[in-house]
mmCIF file of C-alpha atoms in Angstrom:
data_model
loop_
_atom_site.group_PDB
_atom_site.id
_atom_site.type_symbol
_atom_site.label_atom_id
_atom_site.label_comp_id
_atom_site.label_asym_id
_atom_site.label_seq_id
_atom_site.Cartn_x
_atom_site.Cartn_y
_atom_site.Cartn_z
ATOM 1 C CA UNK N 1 -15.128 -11.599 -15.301
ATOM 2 C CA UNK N 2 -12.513 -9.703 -17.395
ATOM 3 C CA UNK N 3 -13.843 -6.713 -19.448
ATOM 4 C CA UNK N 4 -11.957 -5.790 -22.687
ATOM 5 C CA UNK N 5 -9.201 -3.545 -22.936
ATOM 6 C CA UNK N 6 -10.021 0.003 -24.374
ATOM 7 C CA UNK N 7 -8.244 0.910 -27.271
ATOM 8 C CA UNK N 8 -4.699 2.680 -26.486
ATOM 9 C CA UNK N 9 -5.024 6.121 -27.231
ATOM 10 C CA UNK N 10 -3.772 7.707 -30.618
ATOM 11 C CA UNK N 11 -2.035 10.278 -29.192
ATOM 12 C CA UNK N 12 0.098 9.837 -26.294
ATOM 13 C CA UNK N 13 0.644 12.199 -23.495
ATOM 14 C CA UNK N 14 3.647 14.102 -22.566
ATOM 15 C CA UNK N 15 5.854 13.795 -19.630
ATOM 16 C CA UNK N 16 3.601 16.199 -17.666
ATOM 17 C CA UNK N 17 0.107 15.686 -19.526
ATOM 18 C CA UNK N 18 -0.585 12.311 -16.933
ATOM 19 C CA UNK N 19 -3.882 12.587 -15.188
ATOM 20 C CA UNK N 20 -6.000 10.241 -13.474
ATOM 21 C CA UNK N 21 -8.973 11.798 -15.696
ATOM 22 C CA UNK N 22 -7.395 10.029 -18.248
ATOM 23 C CA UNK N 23 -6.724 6.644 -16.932
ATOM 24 C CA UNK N 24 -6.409 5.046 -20.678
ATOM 25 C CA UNK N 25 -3.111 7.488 -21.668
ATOM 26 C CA UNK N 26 -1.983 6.492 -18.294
ATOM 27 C CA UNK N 27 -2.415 3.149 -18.266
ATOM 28 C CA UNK N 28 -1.248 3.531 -22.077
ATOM 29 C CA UNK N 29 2.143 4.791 -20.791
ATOM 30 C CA UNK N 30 2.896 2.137 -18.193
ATOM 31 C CA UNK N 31 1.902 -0.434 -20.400
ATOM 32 C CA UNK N 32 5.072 0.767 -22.769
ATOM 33 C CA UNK N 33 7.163 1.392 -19.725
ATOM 34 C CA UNK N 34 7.236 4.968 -19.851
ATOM 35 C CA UNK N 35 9.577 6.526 -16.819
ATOM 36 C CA UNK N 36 7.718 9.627 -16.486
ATOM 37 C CA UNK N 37 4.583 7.613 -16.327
ATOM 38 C CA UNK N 38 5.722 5.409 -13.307
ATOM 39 C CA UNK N 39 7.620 8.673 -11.722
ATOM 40 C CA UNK N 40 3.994 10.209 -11.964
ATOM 41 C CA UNK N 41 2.281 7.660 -11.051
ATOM 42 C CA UNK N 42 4.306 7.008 -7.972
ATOM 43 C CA UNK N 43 4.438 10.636 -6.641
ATOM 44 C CA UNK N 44 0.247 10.348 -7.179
ATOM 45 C CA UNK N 45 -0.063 7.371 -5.433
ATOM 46 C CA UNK N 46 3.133 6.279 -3.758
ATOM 47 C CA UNK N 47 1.431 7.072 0.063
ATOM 48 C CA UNK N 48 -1.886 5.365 -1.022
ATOM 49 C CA UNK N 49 -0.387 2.174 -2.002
ATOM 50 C CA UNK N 50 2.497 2.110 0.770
ATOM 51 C CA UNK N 51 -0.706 2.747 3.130
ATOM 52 C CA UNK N 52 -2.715 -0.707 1.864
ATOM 53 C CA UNK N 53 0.188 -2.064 1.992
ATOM 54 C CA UNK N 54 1.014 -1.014 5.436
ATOM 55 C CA UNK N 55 -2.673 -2.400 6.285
ATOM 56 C CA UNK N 56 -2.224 -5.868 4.287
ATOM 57 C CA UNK N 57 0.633 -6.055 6.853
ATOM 58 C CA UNK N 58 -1.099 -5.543 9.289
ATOM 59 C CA UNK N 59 1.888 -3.031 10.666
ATOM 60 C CA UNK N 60 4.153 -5.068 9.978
ATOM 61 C CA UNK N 61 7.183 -2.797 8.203
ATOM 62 C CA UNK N 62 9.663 -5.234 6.336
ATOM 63 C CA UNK N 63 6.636 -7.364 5.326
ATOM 64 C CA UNK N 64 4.854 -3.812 4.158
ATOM 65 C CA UNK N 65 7.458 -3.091 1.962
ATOM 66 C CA UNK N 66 8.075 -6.398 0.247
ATOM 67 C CA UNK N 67 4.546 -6.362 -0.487
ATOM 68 C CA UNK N 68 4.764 -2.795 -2.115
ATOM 69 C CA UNK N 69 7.995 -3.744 -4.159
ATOM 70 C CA UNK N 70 6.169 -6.886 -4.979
ATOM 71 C CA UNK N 71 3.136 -4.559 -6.334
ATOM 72 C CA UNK N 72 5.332 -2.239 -7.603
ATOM 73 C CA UNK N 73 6.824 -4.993 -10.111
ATOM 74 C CA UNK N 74 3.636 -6.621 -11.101
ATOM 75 C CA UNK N 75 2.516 -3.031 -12.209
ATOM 76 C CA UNK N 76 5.525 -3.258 -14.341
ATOM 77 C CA UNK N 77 5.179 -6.334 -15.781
ATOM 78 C CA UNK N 78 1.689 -6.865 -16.388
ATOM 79 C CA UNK N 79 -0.181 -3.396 -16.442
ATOM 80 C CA UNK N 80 -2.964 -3.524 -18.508
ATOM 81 C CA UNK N 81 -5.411 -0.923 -20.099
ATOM 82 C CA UNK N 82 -7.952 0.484 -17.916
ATOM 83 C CA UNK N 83 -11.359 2.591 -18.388
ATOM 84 C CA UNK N 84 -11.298 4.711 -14.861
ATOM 85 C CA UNK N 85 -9.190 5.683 -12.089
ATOM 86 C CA UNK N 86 -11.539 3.022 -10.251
ATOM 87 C CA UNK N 87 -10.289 0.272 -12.144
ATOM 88 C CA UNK N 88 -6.772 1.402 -11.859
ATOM 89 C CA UNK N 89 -6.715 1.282 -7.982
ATOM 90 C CA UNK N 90 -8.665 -2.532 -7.846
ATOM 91 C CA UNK N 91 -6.223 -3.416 -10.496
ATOM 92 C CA UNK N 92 -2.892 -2.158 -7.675
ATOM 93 C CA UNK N 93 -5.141 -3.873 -5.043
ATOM 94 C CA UNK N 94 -5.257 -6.815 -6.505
ATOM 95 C CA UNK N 95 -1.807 -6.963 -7.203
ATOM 96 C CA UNK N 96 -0.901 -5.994 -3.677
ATOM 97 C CA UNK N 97 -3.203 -8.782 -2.631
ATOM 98 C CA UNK N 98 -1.815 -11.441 -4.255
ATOM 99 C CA UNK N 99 1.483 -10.152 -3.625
ATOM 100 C CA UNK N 100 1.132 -10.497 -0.088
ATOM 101 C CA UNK N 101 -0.350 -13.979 -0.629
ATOM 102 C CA UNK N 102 2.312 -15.187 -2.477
ATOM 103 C CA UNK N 103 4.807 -13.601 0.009
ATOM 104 C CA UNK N 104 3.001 -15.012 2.582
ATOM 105 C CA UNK N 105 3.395 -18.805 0.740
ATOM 106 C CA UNK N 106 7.135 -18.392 0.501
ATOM 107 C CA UNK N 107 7.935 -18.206 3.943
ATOM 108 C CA UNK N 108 10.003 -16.512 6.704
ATOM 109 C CA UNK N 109 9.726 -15.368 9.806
ATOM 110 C CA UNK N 110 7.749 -12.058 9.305
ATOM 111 C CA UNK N 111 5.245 -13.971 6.727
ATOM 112 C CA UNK N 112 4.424 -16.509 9.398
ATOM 113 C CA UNK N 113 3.784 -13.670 12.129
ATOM 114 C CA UNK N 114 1.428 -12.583 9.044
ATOM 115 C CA UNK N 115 -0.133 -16.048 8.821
ATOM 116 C CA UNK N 116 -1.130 -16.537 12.438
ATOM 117 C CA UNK N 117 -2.514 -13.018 11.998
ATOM 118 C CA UNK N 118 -4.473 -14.630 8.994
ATOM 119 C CA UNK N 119 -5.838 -17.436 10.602
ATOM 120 C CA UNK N 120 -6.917 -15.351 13.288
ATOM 121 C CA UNK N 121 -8.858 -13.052 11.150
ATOM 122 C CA UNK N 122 -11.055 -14.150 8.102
ATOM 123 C CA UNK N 123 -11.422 -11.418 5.380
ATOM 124 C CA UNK N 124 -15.068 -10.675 3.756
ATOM 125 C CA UNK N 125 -15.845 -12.434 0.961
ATOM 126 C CA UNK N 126 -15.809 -9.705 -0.943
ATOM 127 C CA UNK N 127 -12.214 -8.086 -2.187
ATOM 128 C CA UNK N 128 -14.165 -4.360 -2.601
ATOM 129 C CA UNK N 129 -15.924 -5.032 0.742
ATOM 130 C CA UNK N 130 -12.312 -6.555 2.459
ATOM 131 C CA UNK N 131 -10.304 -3.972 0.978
ATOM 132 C CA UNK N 132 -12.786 -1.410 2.526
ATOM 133 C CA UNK N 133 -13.221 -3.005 6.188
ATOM 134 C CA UNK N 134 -9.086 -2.659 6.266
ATOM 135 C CA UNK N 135 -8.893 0.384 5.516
ATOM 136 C CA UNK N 136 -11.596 2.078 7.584
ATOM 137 C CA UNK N 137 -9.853 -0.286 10.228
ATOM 138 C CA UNK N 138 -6.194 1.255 9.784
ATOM 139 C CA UNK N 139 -7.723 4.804 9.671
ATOM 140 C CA UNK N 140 -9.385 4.443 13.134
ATOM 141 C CA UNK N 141 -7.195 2.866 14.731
ATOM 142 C CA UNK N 142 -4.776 6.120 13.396
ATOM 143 C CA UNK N 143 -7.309 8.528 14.612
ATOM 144 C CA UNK N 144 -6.719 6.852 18.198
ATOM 145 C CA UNK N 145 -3.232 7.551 17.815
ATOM 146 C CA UNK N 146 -1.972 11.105 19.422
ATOM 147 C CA UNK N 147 -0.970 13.328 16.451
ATOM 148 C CA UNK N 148 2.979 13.229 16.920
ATOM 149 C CA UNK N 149 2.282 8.750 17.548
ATOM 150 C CA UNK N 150 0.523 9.625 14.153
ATOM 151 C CA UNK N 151 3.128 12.024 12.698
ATOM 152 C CA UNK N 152 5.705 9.041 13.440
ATOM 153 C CA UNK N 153 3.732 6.528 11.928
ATOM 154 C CA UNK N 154 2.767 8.178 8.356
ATOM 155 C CA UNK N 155 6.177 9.685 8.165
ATOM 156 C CA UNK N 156 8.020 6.167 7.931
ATOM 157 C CA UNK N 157 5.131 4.105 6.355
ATOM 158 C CA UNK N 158 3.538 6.353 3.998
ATOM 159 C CA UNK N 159 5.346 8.701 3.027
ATOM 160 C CA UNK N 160 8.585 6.905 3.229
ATOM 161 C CA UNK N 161 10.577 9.270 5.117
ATOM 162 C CA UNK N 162 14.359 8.351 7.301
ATOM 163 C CA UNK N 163 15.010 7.620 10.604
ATOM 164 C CA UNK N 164 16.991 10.543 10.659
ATOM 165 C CA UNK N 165 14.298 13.139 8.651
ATOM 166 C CA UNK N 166 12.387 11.482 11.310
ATOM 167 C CA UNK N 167 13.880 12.175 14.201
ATOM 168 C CA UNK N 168 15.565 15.476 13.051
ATOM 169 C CA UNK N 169 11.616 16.862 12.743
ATOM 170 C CA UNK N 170 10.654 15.143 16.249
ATOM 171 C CA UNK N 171 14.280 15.765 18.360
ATOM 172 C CA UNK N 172 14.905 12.418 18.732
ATOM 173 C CA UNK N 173 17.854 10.309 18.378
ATOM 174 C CA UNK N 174 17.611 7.440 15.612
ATOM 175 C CA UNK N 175 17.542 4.654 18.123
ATOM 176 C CA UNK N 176 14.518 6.207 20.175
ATOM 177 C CA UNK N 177 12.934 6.811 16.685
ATOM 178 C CA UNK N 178 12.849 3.180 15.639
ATOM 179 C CA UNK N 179 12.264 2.532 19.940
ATOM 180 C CA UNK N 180 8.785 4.656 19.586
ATOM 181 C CA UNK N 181 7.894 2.966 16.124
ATOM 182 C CA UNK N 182 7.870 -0.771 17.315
ATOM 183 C CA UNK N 183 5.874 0.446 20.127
ATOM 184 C CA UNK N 184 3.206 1.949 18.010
ATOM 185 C CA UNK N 185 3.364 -0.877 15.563
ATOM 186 C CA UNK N 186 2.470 -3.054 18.162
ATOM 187 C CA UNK N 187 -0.128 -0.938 19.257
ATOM 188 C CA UNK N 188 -1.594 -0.444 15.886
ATOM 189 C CA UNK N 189 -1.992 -3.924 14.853
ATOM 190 C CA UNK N 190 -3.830 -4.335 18.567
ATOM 191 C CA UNK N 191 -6.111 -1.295 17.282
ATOM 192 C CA UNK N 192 -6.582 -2.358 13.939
ATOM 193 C CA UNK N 193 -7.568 -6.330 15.285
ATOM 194 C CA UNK N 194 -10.252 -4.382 18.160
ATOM 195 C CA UNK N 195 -11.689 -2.516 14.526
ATOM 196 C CA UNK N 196 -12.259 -5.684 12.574
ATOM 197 C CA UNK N 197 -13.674 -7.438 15.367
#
C-alpha cells in the first residue's frame, strides 16, 4: 500500500545540516541528486547497507557488492520522499532486495551458488520479519567468530577496507589475507544456515 509523499521541504539543508531526524530534507536532497547528500548519506550508512547486503549474500563477496552497487543506483534513480528514518531504511531494503533478485535472475556463476542457497532456505513471509531473522542470523553467527576472524570479516565487508589496510593492521601478507577470508566466508554462511534453521 503506498502512502503519499510529504511535501519537500521549503527550505533546504546545507551541506552539513543532513540528519536522519529529518528524513524529509534528506530524502529532499537525494531526490535532486545532491552530492553532499549521498556523501552523507553513505558515510551514515555505508557499513549498514554493505552489512544486509553482505547477509542477502549470504557471504558471498562479489555477489555482496553487486547487490550494494545495484542498491546504491536504485537510490539514485528512484529515491522518493520519506516521513522517518524507518521508512528510509525499508525503502534501501527493498531496493537491496530486489536488487539481489534481479541479480539473481540474470545469471552467473556466483548468482546460481546464491540460488541453490535460495531454494534451500525459504524466507518469512514477511519482508520486516525476513529482513529481521537475517540479520539476527549474520550477527550470531559473528559473535561465534573469534574477535580478530571478526576484525577480518567487518574490515573487508563492512567497512570496505584493502587487502593491504587489512593485512598491514593484522601482519599478514595479502595472499594469507584473502586465504583467511574464504575460510571464514565459508564458515559464516555454515553459521548463518545453523541460525535460520
Amino acid at each position: 500500500m503506498d502512502h503519499p509523499e510529504p511535501a519537500i521541504p521549503e527550505t533546504l539543508p546545507s551541506k552539513e545540516a543532513f540528519a536522519f531526524g529529518d528524513v524529509p530534507c534528506l530524502t529532499a536532497a537525494l531526490k535532486r541528486g545532491d552530492e553532499a547528500a549521498f556523501a552523507w548519506l553513505h558515510r551514515n550508512w555505508g557499513g549498514r547497507i554493505n552489512r544486509y547486503c553482505f547477509a542477502l549474500a549470504a557471504g558471498d563477496e562479489t555477489f555482496a557488492g553487486e547487490i550494494a552497487q545495484a542498491a546504491w543506483l536504485r537510490l539514485v534513480r528512484h529515491i522518493r520522499l520519506m516521513k522517518d528514518e524507518q521508512a528510509l531504511w525499508n525503502w534501501i531494503a527493498c531496493a537491496a532486495r530486489h536488487a539481489a533478485s534481479d541479480l539473481r535472475r540474470t545469471g552467473g556463476r556466483y548468482l546460481r551458488a546464491i540460488s541453490r542457497f535460495a531454494e534451500w532456505w525459504e524466507p518469512a513471509t514477511s519482508d520486516t520479519k525476513a529482513d529481521h531473522s537475517l540479520s539476527v542470523a549474520l550477527e550470531a553467527a559473528l559473535q561465534k567468530l573469534a574477535p580478530e576472524e571478526r576484525s577480518l570479516i567487518e574490515g573487508r565487508y563492512f567497512a570496505g577496507e584493502s587487502l593491504e589496510t587489512i593485512g598491514a593492521r593484522h601482519a599478514l601478507s595479502v595472499r594469507a589475507v584473502e586465504g583467511r577470508l574464504a575460510r571464514l566466508r565459508t564458515r559464516l554462511r555454515e553459521l548463518i544456515a545453523q541460525e535460520l534453521q
